[in-house]
C-alpha positions as a printed Julia matrix, in Angstrom:
705×3 Matrix{Float64}:
  52.37  -42.73  -78.31
  49.35  -41.03  -79.88
  46.16  -40.93  -77.87
  42.99  -41.77  -79.75
  39.37  -42.2   -78.82
  38.08  -45.65  -77.89
  34.73  -47.28  -78.63
  33.56  -50.55  -77.07
  30.16  -52.1   -77.87
  28.44  -55.28  -76.71
  25.69  -56.32  -79.13
  23.09  -58.48  -77.36
  19.5   -59.66  -77.53
  16.8   -57.34  -76.19
  17.79  -56.08  -72.73
  15.33  -55.66  -69.81
  13.84  -52.19  -70.38
  13.53  -51.06  -66.77
  17.22  -51.78  -66.18
  18.62  -50.52  -69.5
  19.67  -47.01  -68.5
  21.37  -48.26  -65.34
  23.15  -51.0   -67.31
  24.41  -48.54  -69.91
  25.7   -46.04  -67.37
  27.38  -48.75  -65.28
  29.07  -50.36  -68.3
  30.57  -47.07  -69.48
  31.51  -45.88  -66.0
  33.34  -49.03  -64.87
  35.11  -49.44  -68.23
  36.4   -45.86  -68.15
  37.39  -46.02  -64.48
  39.44  -49.15  -65.11
  41.22  -47.54  -68.06
  41.99  -44.46  -65.97
  43.27  -46.6   -63.08
  45.75  -48.31  -65.45
  46.98  -44.99  -66.88
  45.51  -45.71  -70.31
  43.01  -42.84  -70.17
  43.47  -39.39  -68.61
  41.59  -38.49  -65.44
  39.57  -35.89  -67.37
  38.67  -38.22  -70.24
  35.16  -37.62  -71.57
  33.01  -40.73  -71.24
  29.84  -41.19  -73.29
  27.47  -44.04  -72.55
  25.26  -45.59  -75.22
  22.36  -47.92  -74.45
  19.65  -49.23  -76.75
  17.47  -52.33  -76.49
  20.15  -54.42  -78.24
  23.45  -52.8   -77.28
  25.61  -51.38  -74.49
  28.49  -49.17  -75.56
  31.0   -46.65  -74.24
  33.1   -43.97  -75.96
  36.21  -42.78  -74.06
  38.42  -39.92  -75.27
  42.21  -39.67  -75.2
  43.06  -43.36  -74.71
  46.73  -44.31  -75.12
  47.91  -47.44  -76.99
  50.26  -48.05  -74.08
  50.32  -46.56  -70.61
  53.4   -44.63  -69.5
  56.05  -46.51  -67.55
  55.81  -45.95  -63.82
  58.63  -45.61  -61.29
  58.11  -48.04  -58.41
  59.88  -47.97  -55.04
  59.36  -51.23  -53.15
  60.26  -51.81  -49.54
  62.29  -54.98  -49.13
  63.18  -55.44  -45.44
  64.94  -53.72  -42.53
  68.65  -53.01  -43.09
  69.52  -55.16  -40.06
  67.87  -58.14  -41.76
  69.09  -57.53  -45.31
  72.76  -56.74  -44.64
  75.19  -58.5   -42.33
  77.75  -56.82  -40.07
  80.12  -56.4   -43.04
  77.48  -54.78  -45.21
  77.07  -57.86  -47.36
  73.63  -59.08  -48.53
  72.07  -61.82  -46.48
  70.44  -64.87  -48.09
  67.06  -63.39  -47.19
  67.81  -60.25  -49.2
  69.13  -62.19  -52.19
  66.02  -64.38  -52.19
  63.77  -61.31  -52.1
  65.65  -59.7   -54.99
  65.4   -62.89  -57.01
  61.63  -62.85  -56.56
  61.67  -59.39  -58.14
  63.83  -60.55  -61.05
  67.05  -58.95  -59.77
  70.36  -60.44  -58.58
  73.23  -59.52  -56.24
  74.35  -56.75  -58.6
  71.25  -54.78  -57.6
  72.38  -54.56  -53.97
  74.59  -51.55  -54.65
  71.63  -49.62  -56.04
  69.33  -50.22  -53.09
  68.24  -47.16  -51.16
  68.17  -46.75  -47.42
  65.36  -44.76  -45.87
  63.76  -44.44  -42.43
  60.73  -46.67  -41.92
  59.25  -46.05  -38.51
  61.92  -46.57  -35.85
  64.15  -48.65  -38.11
  65.96  -48.12  -41.4
  64.79  -50.15  -44.39
  66.05  -51.12  -47.83
  64.08  -50.04  -50.88
  64.38  -51.28  -54.46
  63.67  -48.75  -57.2
  62.46  -50.04  -60.55
  60.4   -49.03  -63.54
  57.14  -50.88  -64.13
  56.29  -51.02  -67.82
  52.95  -49.43  -68.74
  50.06  -51.68  -69.7
  49.41  -52.34  -73.38
  45.9   -51.29  -74.45
  44.97  -54.81  -75.51
  45.82  -56.11  -72.04
  44.4   -53.15  -70.14
  41.17  -53.06  -72.14
  40.67  -56.79  -71.62
  40.93  -56.27  -67.87
  38.62  -53.24  -68.0
  36.06  -55.06  -70.16
  36.02  -58.11  -67.89
  35.51  -55.85  -64.88
  32.77  -53.82  -66.58
  30.84  -56.98  -67.44
  31.33  -58.49  -63.98
  30.06  -55.35  -62.24
  26.94  -54.78  -64.33
  23.88  -54.4   -62.05
  22.1   -57.3   -63.74
  18.59  -57.8   -62.33
  18.42  -61.44  -63.43
  21.13  -63.54  -65.1
  20.55  -65.84  -68.09
  22.61  -68.93  -68.79
  23.23  -69.94  -72.4
  25.63  -72.11  -74.36
  28.36  -70.97  -76.74
  28.55  -72.48  -80.21
  31.97  -71.17  -81.31
  35.3   -69.98  -79.93
  35.04  -72.1   -76.78
  36.38  -75.33  -75.32
  33.17  -77.35  -75.76
  30.87  -75.89  -78.45
  27.26  -76.37  -77.48
  28.2   -77.23  -73.9
  30.27  -74.32  -72.56
  27.89  -72.05  -70.62
  28.02  -68.3   -70.18
  26.06  -66.23  -67.71
  24.95  -62.77  -68.78
  21.87  -60.57  -68.75
  20.98  -61.63  -72.32
  22.81  -63.72  -74.98
  25.57  -61.63  -76.6
  26.16  -61.83  -80.36
  28.77  -59.19  -81.16
  31.71  -57.25  -79.73
  33.29  -54.08  -81.12
  36.51  -52.53  -79.78
  37.96  -49.67  -81.86
  40.94  -47.5   -80.89
  40.68  -44.79  -83.48
  40.16  -46.94  -86.57
  42.05  -49.99  -85.31
  40.46  -53.05  -83.75
  41.73  -53.88  -80.27
  42.04  -57.69  -79.94
  39.93  -58.38  -76.86
  37.41  -61.12  -76.08
  34.29  -61.38  -73.94
  31.42  -63.83  -73.53
  32.87  -66.1   -76.2
  33.14  -63.24  -78.72
  36.19  -61.71  -80.43
  36.21  -57.97  -81.04
  35.74  -56.65  -84.56
  34.54  -53.5   -86.32
  31.03  -54.54  -87.35
  27.72  -54.49  -85.55
  24.03  -54.85  -86.36
  21.55  -52.04  -86.81
  17.77  -51.92  -86.42
  16.2   -55.37  -86.48
  13.84  -54.4   -89.35
  14.94  -51.07  -90.85
  18.75  -51.07  -91.1
  20.0   -49.96  -94.51
  22.84  -52.52  -94.46
  23.74  -55.62  -92.46
  26.21  -55.78  -90.91
  26.94  -52.12  -90.13
  30.65  -51.46  -90.66
  32.2   -48.93  -88.25
  35.04  -46.89  -89.72
  36.38  -45.59  -86.41
  35.42  -44.91  -82.8
  34.18  -41.37  -83.4
  31.79  -42.28  -86.21
  29.91  -44.87  -84.11
  26.72  -42.93  -83.36
  26.5   -41.28  -86.78
  27.1   -44.56  -88.67
  24.51  -46.41  -86.6
  21.97  -43.67  -87.24
  22.7   -43.55  -91.01
  23.28  -47.21  -91.88
  21.64  -48.96  -88.96
  18.55  -46.79  -88.33
  19.41  -46.72  -84.61
  19.7   -43.79  -82.2
  22.35  -45.32  -79.93
  22.28  -42.67  -77.19
  19.63  -43.25  -74.51
  19.43  -39.52  -73.76
  19.08  -38.54  -77.43
  16.44  -41.2   -78.03
  14.5   -40.03  -74.97
  14.66  -36.41  -76.14
  13.47  -37.45  -79.61
  10.5   -39.34  -78.14
   9.58  -36.34  -75.98
   9.78  -34.08  -79.05
   7.59  -36.39  -81.13
   5.05  -36.77  -78.29
   4.71  -32.98  -78.03
   4.42  -32.63  -81.81
   1.74  -35.34  -82.01
  -0.25  -33.75  -79.18
  -0.07  -30.39  -80.94
  -1.33  -32.07  -84.11
  -4.37  -33.39  -82.21
  -5.03  -29.81  -81.05
  -7.43  -28.55  -78.4
  -4.6   -27.91  -75.96
  -3.98  -31.64  -75.57
  -0.85  -32.82  -73.8
   0.56  -36.32  -73.25
   0.55  -37.42  -69.64
   3.81  -36.61  -67.85
   5.48  -39.76  -66.56
   9.27  -39.85  -66.61
   9.42  -43.52  -65.59
   7.17  -44.46  -68.51
   9.25  -42.32  -70.86
  12.43  -44.08  -69.69
  10.83  -47.49  -70.16
   9.6   -46.72  -73.67
  13.01  -45.27  -74.56
  14.45  -48.64  -73.59
  12.0   -50.5   -75.84
  12.72  -48.81  -79.16
  15.85  -48.08  -81.21
  14.3   -45.58  -83.62
  11.06  -44.12  -82.23
   8.04  -43.23  -84.29
   5.09  -41.7   -82.39
   1.62  -42.5   -83.76
  -1.82  -41.13  -82.83
  -4.46  -43.7   -81.91
  -7.99  -43.56  -80.49
 -10.56  -45.63  -78.62
 -14.35  -45.46  -78.37
 -15.68  -42.48  -76.42
 -18.02  -44.73  -74.42
 -15.07  -45.81  -72.27
 -14.64  -42.24  -71.0
 -17.48  -42.98  -68.56
 -14.99  -45.05  -66.57
 -12.87  -43.07  -64.05
  -9.91  -41.73  -65.97
  -7.43  -43.05  -63.39
  -8.45  -46.61  -64.39
  -8.03  -45.99  -68.12
  -4.76  -44.14  -67.7
  -3.32  -46.87  -65.5
  -4.24  -49.71  -67.85
  -2.85  -47.86  -70.88
   0.39  -46.99  -69.11
   1.03  -50.17  -67.15
  -0.13  -52.77  -69.64
   0.42  -51.18  -73.05
   3.09  -48.48  -72.45
   0.88  -45.89  -74.16
   0.81  -42.16  -73.47
  -2.8   -41.05  -72.78
  -3.7   -37.56  -74.02
  -5.24  -35.05  -71.6
  -7.18  -31.98  -72.72
  -6.45  -28.44  -71.55
  -8.49  -29.04  -68.37
  -6.54  -32.2   -67.53
  -9.39  -34.52  -68.53
  -8.66  -37.73  -70.41
  -9.5   -37.73  -74.13
 -10.26  -40.8   -76.24
  -6.94  -40.43  -78.06
  -3.54  -41.74  -77.02
   0.01  -41.88  -78.37
   1.99  -45.0   -79.21
   5.78  -45.07  -79.56
   6.46  -47.56  -82.33
   9.83  -49.1   -83.21
   9.05  -49.12  -86.93
   8.22  -46.38  -89.43
   6.22  -47.87  -92.3
   5.08  -45.67  -95.16
   1.5   -46.57  -94.26
   1.13  -46.75  -90.48
  -2.57  -47.62  -90.53
  -1.94  -51.3   -89.73
   0.22  -50.36  -86.72
  -2.37  -47.87  -85.5
  -5.22  -50.31  -86.02
  -3.35  -53.07  -84.21
  -2.71  -50.92  -81.15
  -6.33  -49.73  -81.07
  -7.51  -53.31  -81.3
  -5.18  -54.39  -78.45
  -6.24  -51.64  -76.03
  -9.97  -52.18  -76.52
 -10.25  -55.36  -74.38
  -8.23  -53.68  -71.63
 -10.63  -50.76  -71.5
 -13.62  -53.09  -71.73
 -12.32  -54.97  -68.69
 -12.02  -51.71  -66.76
 -15.56  -50.72  -67.72
 -16.86  -54.15  -66.68
 -15.14  -53.94  -63.29
 -16.5   -50.42  -62.73
 -20.05  -51.41  -63.64
 -19.98  -54.56  -61.49
 -18.48  -52.79  -58.46
 -21.25  -50.17  -58.43
 -23.9   -52.86  -58.0
 -22.86  -53.17  -54.35
 -22.54  -50.24  -51.92
 -19.39  -49.71  -49.89
 -21.43  -50.15  -46.71
 -22.47  -53.62  -47.82
 -18.83  -54.6   -48.13
 -17.86  -53.72  -44.53
 -18.77  -57.17  -43.25
 -16.5   -58.75  -45.84
 -13.44  -57.02  -44.35
 -13.75  -59.38  -41.4
 -12.83  -62.26  -43.71
  -9.6   -60.65  -44.97
  -6.52  -61.24  -42.82
  -4.46  -58.11  -42.26
  -1.74  -59.65  -40.07
  -1.8   -62.88  -38.09
  -0.97  -61.01  -34.88
  -3.19  -58.0   -35.52
  -6.31  -59.65  -36.88
  -8.43  -58.95  -39.94
  -9.0   -55.86  -42.04
 -12.33  -55.6   -40.24
 -10.61  -55.36  -36.85
  -8.13  -52.93  -38.3
 -10.94  -50.76  -39.68
 -12.56  -50.62  -36.23
  -9.23  -49.54  -34.69
  -8.8   -46.81  -37.31
 -12.36  -45.63  -36.6
 -11.66  -45.38  -32.85
  -8.34  -43.6   -33.4
  -9.94  -41.17  -35.87
 -12.67  -40.44  -33.31
 -10.06  -39.68  -30.63
  -8.27  -37.32  -33.02
 -11.49  -35.54  -34.03
 -12.42  -35.04  -30.36
  -9.1   -33.2   -29.88
  -9.18  -31.24  -33.15
 -12.81  -30.37  -33.92
 -15.81  -32.27  -32.57
 -17.83  -31.19  -35.63
 -15.73  -33.64  -37.66
 -16.66  -36.74  -35.66
 -19.6   -38.0   -37.75
 -17.85  -37.67  -41.13
 -14.58  -39.0   -39.75
 -16.25  -42.11  -38.33
 -18.11  -42.82  -41.57
 -15.02  -42.32  -43.73
 -12.86  -44.48  -41.46
 -15.48  -47.24  -41.48
 -15.59  -47.35  -45.31
 -12.0   -46.42  -46.16
 -10.8   -49.99  -46.74
 -13.92  -51.41  -48.39
 -12.69  -50.74  -51.92
 -10.03  -53.42  -51.3
 -12.86  -55.91  -51.93
 -13.82  -54.43  -55.32
 -12.9   -55.99  -58.66
 -11.24  -52.8   -59.88
  -8.83  -52.56  -56.95
  -8.25  -56.3   -57.15
  -7.03  -55.76  -60.73
  -5.29  -52.43  -60.08
  -4.12  -52.2   -56.42
  -2.63  -48.78  -57.17
  -6.18  -47.4   -57.31
  -7.08  -48.2   -53.69
  -8.58  -45.13  -52.11
  -9.18  -43.49  -55.48
 -11.9   -45.99  -56.38
 -13.32  -45.76  -52.87
 -13.93  -42.07  -53.5
 -15.76  -42.74  -56.76
 -17.91  -45.46  -55.24
 -18.71  -43.31  -52.19
 -20.05  -40.55  -54.46
 -22.07  -43.15  -56.38
 -23.55  -44.33  -53.06
 -24.69  -40.78  -52.28
 -22.25  -40.11  -49.45
 -21.14  -36.54  -48.73
 -18.25  -35.03  -50.64
 -16.28  -34.72  -47.37
 -16.56  -38.47  -46.73
 -15.75  -39.34  -50.36
 -12.68  -37.11  -50.37
 -11.51  -38.54  -47.04
 -11.79  -42.1   -48.36
  -9.88  -41.11  -51.49
  -7.2   -39.15  -49.62
  -6.59  -41.3   -46.56
  -3.5   -42.97  -48.07
  -1.86  -39.57  -48.66
   0.93  -38.68  -48.65
   1.79  -41.87  -50.55
   5.38  -40.81  -51.31
   7.88  -38.01  -50.65
   6.55  -34.74  -52.03
   3.0   -36.05  -52.46
   0.07  -33.74  -51.68
  -1.75  -34.0   -48.36
  -5.48  -34.71  -47.9
  -7.62  -31.82  -49.14
  -9.61  -31.15  -45.95
  -9.47  -31.83  -42.23
 -11.74  -34.9   -42.41
  -9.24  -36.53  -44.76
  -6.31  -35.4   -42.61
  -7.81  -37.03  -39.5
  -8.54  -40.35  -41.25
  -5.1   -40.38  -42.93
  -3.4   -39.67  -39.6
  -5.44  -42.39  -37.87
  -4.6   -44.92  -40.6
  -0.85  -44.24  -40.43
  -0.74  -44.24  -36.63
  -2.62  -47.54  -36.54
  -0.05  -49.09  -38.88
   2.95  -47.71  -36.98
   1.74  -48.57  -33.48
   0.53  -52.0   -34.57
   3.76  -52.99  -36.3
   6.03  -51.56  -33.61
   3.8   -53.12  -30.96
   4.42  -56.63  -32.32
   8.12  -55.98  -32.94
   7.82  -55.78  -36.72
  10.38  -53.0   -37.21
  12.17  -51.98  -40.42
  15.75  -53.25  -40.68
  18.36  -51.92  -43.08
  16.78  -51.52  -46.5
  13.9   -53.85  -45.63
  10.67  -52.07  -44.8
   7.82  -54.23  -46.15
   5.09  -52.24  -44.42
   6.58  -48.85  -45.48
   6.88  -47.72  -41.86
   9.46  -45.06  -42.73
   7.05  -43.56  -45.25
   4.2   -43.75  -42.73
   6.32  -41.94  -40.13
   7.13  -39.14  -42.57
   3.42  -38.99  -43.41
   2.52  -38.52  -39.72
   5.17  -35.79  -39.43
   3.87  -33.9   -42.46
   0.21  -34.23  -41.43
   0.94  -32.84  -37.95
   3.33  -30.06  -38.99
   1.78  -28.8   -42.22
  -1.72  -28.75  -40.7
  -0.44  -27.12  -37.48
  -2.02  -29.78  -35.29
  -0.91  -29.2   -31.7
  -1.13  -32.83  -30.65
   1.57  -34.21  -28.37
   3.37  -37.07  -30.1
   4.04  -39.1   -26.97
   0.44  -38.68  -25.76
  -0.86  -39.56  -29.2
   1.11  -42.8   -29.46
   0.08  -43.9   -25.97
  -3.59  -43.26  -26.73
  -3.37  -45.24  -29.98
  -1.62  -48.13  -28.21
  -4.57  -48.41  -25.79
  -6.92  -48.97  -28.74
  -5.07  -52.21  -29.51
  -5.65  -53.6   -26.03
  -3.46  -56.63  -25.31
  -2.61  -57.28  -28.98
   0.54  -55.12  -28.71
   3.24  -54.23  -26.22
   3.28  -50.46  -25.65
   5.74  -49.22  -28.32
   5.73  -45.55  -27.3
   9.45  -45.16  -26.56
  10.7   -47.01  -29.65
   8.15  -45.45  -31.99
   8.65  -41.87  -30.84
  12.43  -42.34  -31.22
  11.81  -43.63  -34.75
   9.57  -40.69  -35.66
  12.02  -38.12  -34.27
  14.84  -39.78  -36.26
  12.73  -39.5   -39.43
  11.97  -35.88  -38.57
  15.65  -35.09  -38.04
  16.56  -36.52  -41.44
  13.72  -34.66  -43.12
  14.72  -31.33  -41.57
  18.33  -31.74  -42.64
  17.14  -32.42  -46.2
  15.19  -29.16  -46.02
  18.43  -27.24  -45.42
  18.65  -26.94  -41.64
  22.08  -27.66  -40.18
  22.69  -30.7   -38.02
  23.42  -28.37  -35.06
  20.13  -26.52  -35.45
  18.15  -29.75  -35.74
  19.92  -31.36  -32.78
  19.35  -28.27  -30.62
  15.59  -28.3   -31.21
  14.95  -32.05  -31.2
  17.1   -32.63  -28.1
  14.15  -31.28  -26.11
  11.75  -33.69  -27.84
   9.04  -31.03  -28.32
   5.69  -32.73  -27.77
   3.91  -30.8   -30.51
   5.72  -31.33  -33.82
   3.83  -28.34  -35.21
   6.14  -26.21  -33.02
   9.36  -27.49  -34.54
   9.42  -25.08  -37.49
   9.08  -21.99  -35.31
  11.74  -23.29  -32.94
  14.18  -23.84  -35.82
  13.58  -20.32  -37.14
  14.23  -18.95  -33.65
  17.44  -20.97  -33.22
  18.72  -19.87  -36.62
  18.01  -16.22  -35.74
  19.65  -16.63  -32.32
  22.77  -18.18  -33.88
  23.38  -14.97  -35.86
  23.54  -12.83  -32.7
  27.02  -11.82  -31.47
  26.11  -13.12  -28.0
  25.2   -16.6   -29.29
  28.62  -18.37  -29.22
  29.4   -17.28  -25.67
  25.94  -18.15  -24.37
  25.98  -21.55  -26.11
  29.38  -22.33  -24.59
  28.21  -21.14  -21.17
  25.07  -23.24  -21.47
  27.18  -26.3   -22.24
  29.36  -25.56  -19.22
  26.31  -25.14  -16.97
  24.89  -28.43  -18.24
  28.12  -30.26  -17.4
  28.2   -28.73  -13.9
  24.6   -29.72  -13.21
  25.18  -33.27  -14.47
  27.86  -33.71  -11.81
  25.45  -32.42   -9.15
  22.36  -34.52   -9.82
  19.34  -33.79   -7.69
  20.14  -30.09   -7.54
  17.11  -28.0    -6.74
  16.37  -24.59   -8.25
  15.74  -22.78   -4.94
  17.75  -19.57   -4.61
  18.15  -17.36   -1.54
  19.45  -13.96   -2.65
  20.52  -13.21    0.91
  23.2   -15.89    0.59
  24.94  -14.2    -2.34
  28.51  -13.18   -1.47
  29.89  -12.02   -4.82
  28.71   -9.04   -6.85
  28.7   -11.19  -10.01
  26.1   -13.61   -8.63
  23.94  -10.75   -7.4
  24.18   -9.08  -10.83
  23.28  -12.32  -12.64
  20.27  -12.89  -10.38
  19.09   -9.31  -10.92
  19.53   -9.6   -14.69
  17.55  -12.84  -14.71
  14.74  -11.22  -12.69
  14.62   -8.44  -15.29
  14.91  -10.68  -18.38
  13.5   -14.15  -17.78
   9.84  -13.2   -17.07
   9.62  -11.35  -20.38
  11.35  -14.21  -22.23
   8.95  -16.72  -20.65
   5.94  -14.63  -21.61
   7.18  -14.46  -25.2
   7.74  -18.23  -25.18
   4.25  -18.88  -23.84
   2.86  -16.64  -26.59
   4.7   -18.76  -29.19
   7.17  -16.0   -30.11
  10.27  -18.14  -29.77
  12.53  -15.82  -31.76
  11.93  -12.84  -29.44
  12.23  -15.1   -26.41
  15.75  -16.17  -27.36
  16.73  -12.63  -28.33
  15.61  -11.42  -24.88
  17.83  -14.01  -23.22
  20.82  -12.77  -25.23
  20.99   -9.86  -22.76
  22.3   -12.29  -20.14
  25.62  -12.78  -21.88
  27.58  -10.17  -19.92
  26.37  -11.16  -16.42
  26.86  -14.87  -17.27
  30.45  -14.24  -18.4
  31.08  -12.16  -15.28
  29.62  -14.93  -13.09
  32.0   -17.57  -14.4
  34.93  -15.16  -14.23
  34.33  -14.13  -10.6
  32.36  -16.89   -8.84
  33.48  -20.32   -7.6
  30.39  -22.52   -7.97
  31.75  -25.47   -5.99
  32.31  -23.5    -2.81
  33.41  -25.25    0.4
  30.26  -24.09    2.17
  27.52  -26.64    1.17
  24.74  -24.06    1.54
  26.57  -21.52   -0.61
  27.32  -24.19   -3.23
  23.68  -25.32   -3.29
  22.51  -21.72   -3.7
  24.83  -21.14   -6.65
  23.83  -24.43   -8.25
  20.19  -23.4    -7.8
  20.93  -20.14   -9.61
  22.54  -22.01  -12.5
  19.62  -24.44  -12.59
  17.17  -21.56  -12.97
  19.36  -20.05  -15.7
  19.68  -23.39  -17.49
  15.91  -23.97  -17.43
  15.22  -20.46  -18.74
  17.72  -20.7   -21.59
  16.63  -24.12  -22.83
  12.9   -23.79  -23.27
  13.09  -23.26  -27.06
  16.07  -25.51  -27.74
  19.13  -27.02  -26.1
  21.49  -24.15  -26.84
  24.52  -26.16  -25.76
  24.16  -28.08  -29.07
  25.16  -24.86  -30.87
  28.52  -24.71  -29.1
  31.47  -25.51  -31.38
């Protein structure tokens, strides 16, 4: 049996562009996995996925025409059931053998082997390997069934079906061709009413021949490129578009670069089969509109790549990725320029109209917009954010109060503008532009613009403290409000983006080193809502600490380190970073394992003696080990506490490392649970003092293995 490479292609009508890459990868992956599972392809077979607007394909190396036979040992039944007292087969055994295609002559060849407490009979046989035509049919059916199709279409088959014109098929798009080549031979498989062959179709307009005849599996990509004018590989097509975009920008000159947007690049890659990048332009008068508006309309509506100059400013030129390459591209260029002009004119109209009203004049209108039926209008929400921002400013810097109140009052007013109504993604951004137009201070304008930040993981934070305070107030209002009415995220459903808001609060507090207690903060915010919410402090703080734990683990801290620090629920999240650094440094000390284990032991002892006080009378010590431990604590703990109070957590833990020897000696030579109640209480008090001293930075017992 000679292994050869396999090529399978489904030729279909234009596939949904945003799903194309995922569809191509899934088709190839499932097909190859099924072939490997049946022994038709080796475990290390190279799998290449192809995906273009009108095709999904997979190339798999080293596929056998027939899988190797496989030895199978099948348990039949216990010996006591299968053989009678004379060693003869029972009717039950004969019936079981018959079901396997064997008769009484197979009894002599049965094997006996232990199976638990009993001995069982096993039948050894050889299962014939799957033929490629059978195995590929199974793999193809599975690959089609498991495609992550965003929305299924139903259409009727005209040929090769039971009822032409009536038999329906469900697939992502109507399929018109199937190719299955093993080397140069067609594998007779069927799918979606199609029978496999060796021909496909090339580019809808520019193919050199139709149909495109494929000689063998390995020539698929090259033949499609030569005869069909199609770059079949998604990755190669994407790289070619990126190359042409860079070349076109260089041709424009002036240090221009196309805007970087990988999602847009993926979508355009899924729209064309042979890309051709063209340079287009629009009237310079539109550059008076904020560039975010123009960029968004060109990207979202037209799939164009705006060109930015060396300073990052939008130019009046843009790049179009065309699917055709005419000798004279002027008609294509002119058509795209004509199409984009009304879009830009709309943006200019919205911008001009919006500036006729000040943001302040729109505040009253927020009272007519419902935010949530249990939490009131956007106007009520704005007032809550203003109060929360004021509370924050009073605790951070009273000089911020005036700007913070003004920014909070106007932050949501751009929701009522035409521009944001058309492009919701620009909320905040447009508020900043309109605030500057209204003559407000740059601090207020920036705060309005930045108060949604961070919008996503890795996003930048607000640029100054006014923006930080308003952003923090906005996110806390959302979190407390939603948790207060029981509107919590469940599973993958989080319609109000509460997980993102929680991470935003964490980043704003930590990265700006704001020493605000989380529990105190949430309680204060809850009071702003009055009787609209049930105090959500416990549930919300748990939620935020869970988000923080996940974030810290993603940053490279171990689960033990994170658990040790967060077990204490440090009030000020700005402290968490220093505590983690201290714990990591402590864990490298030779004394750390023993002290962590001792700390865990002390914690368990104290749990069994709830209500233990920390009073210690040194005159009641009877053993040298307890006197030595007490003396060592008197010499060490005050310095460690002073270092802790000064915020030097690393030195504080290192100071406590000196207690290892006296702690070990204490547990080796002292019976804590003495018969004398007073002596026992004194020793428990000593351990309580030790436990309190050792666990100010983190719960060290969490480091014990």
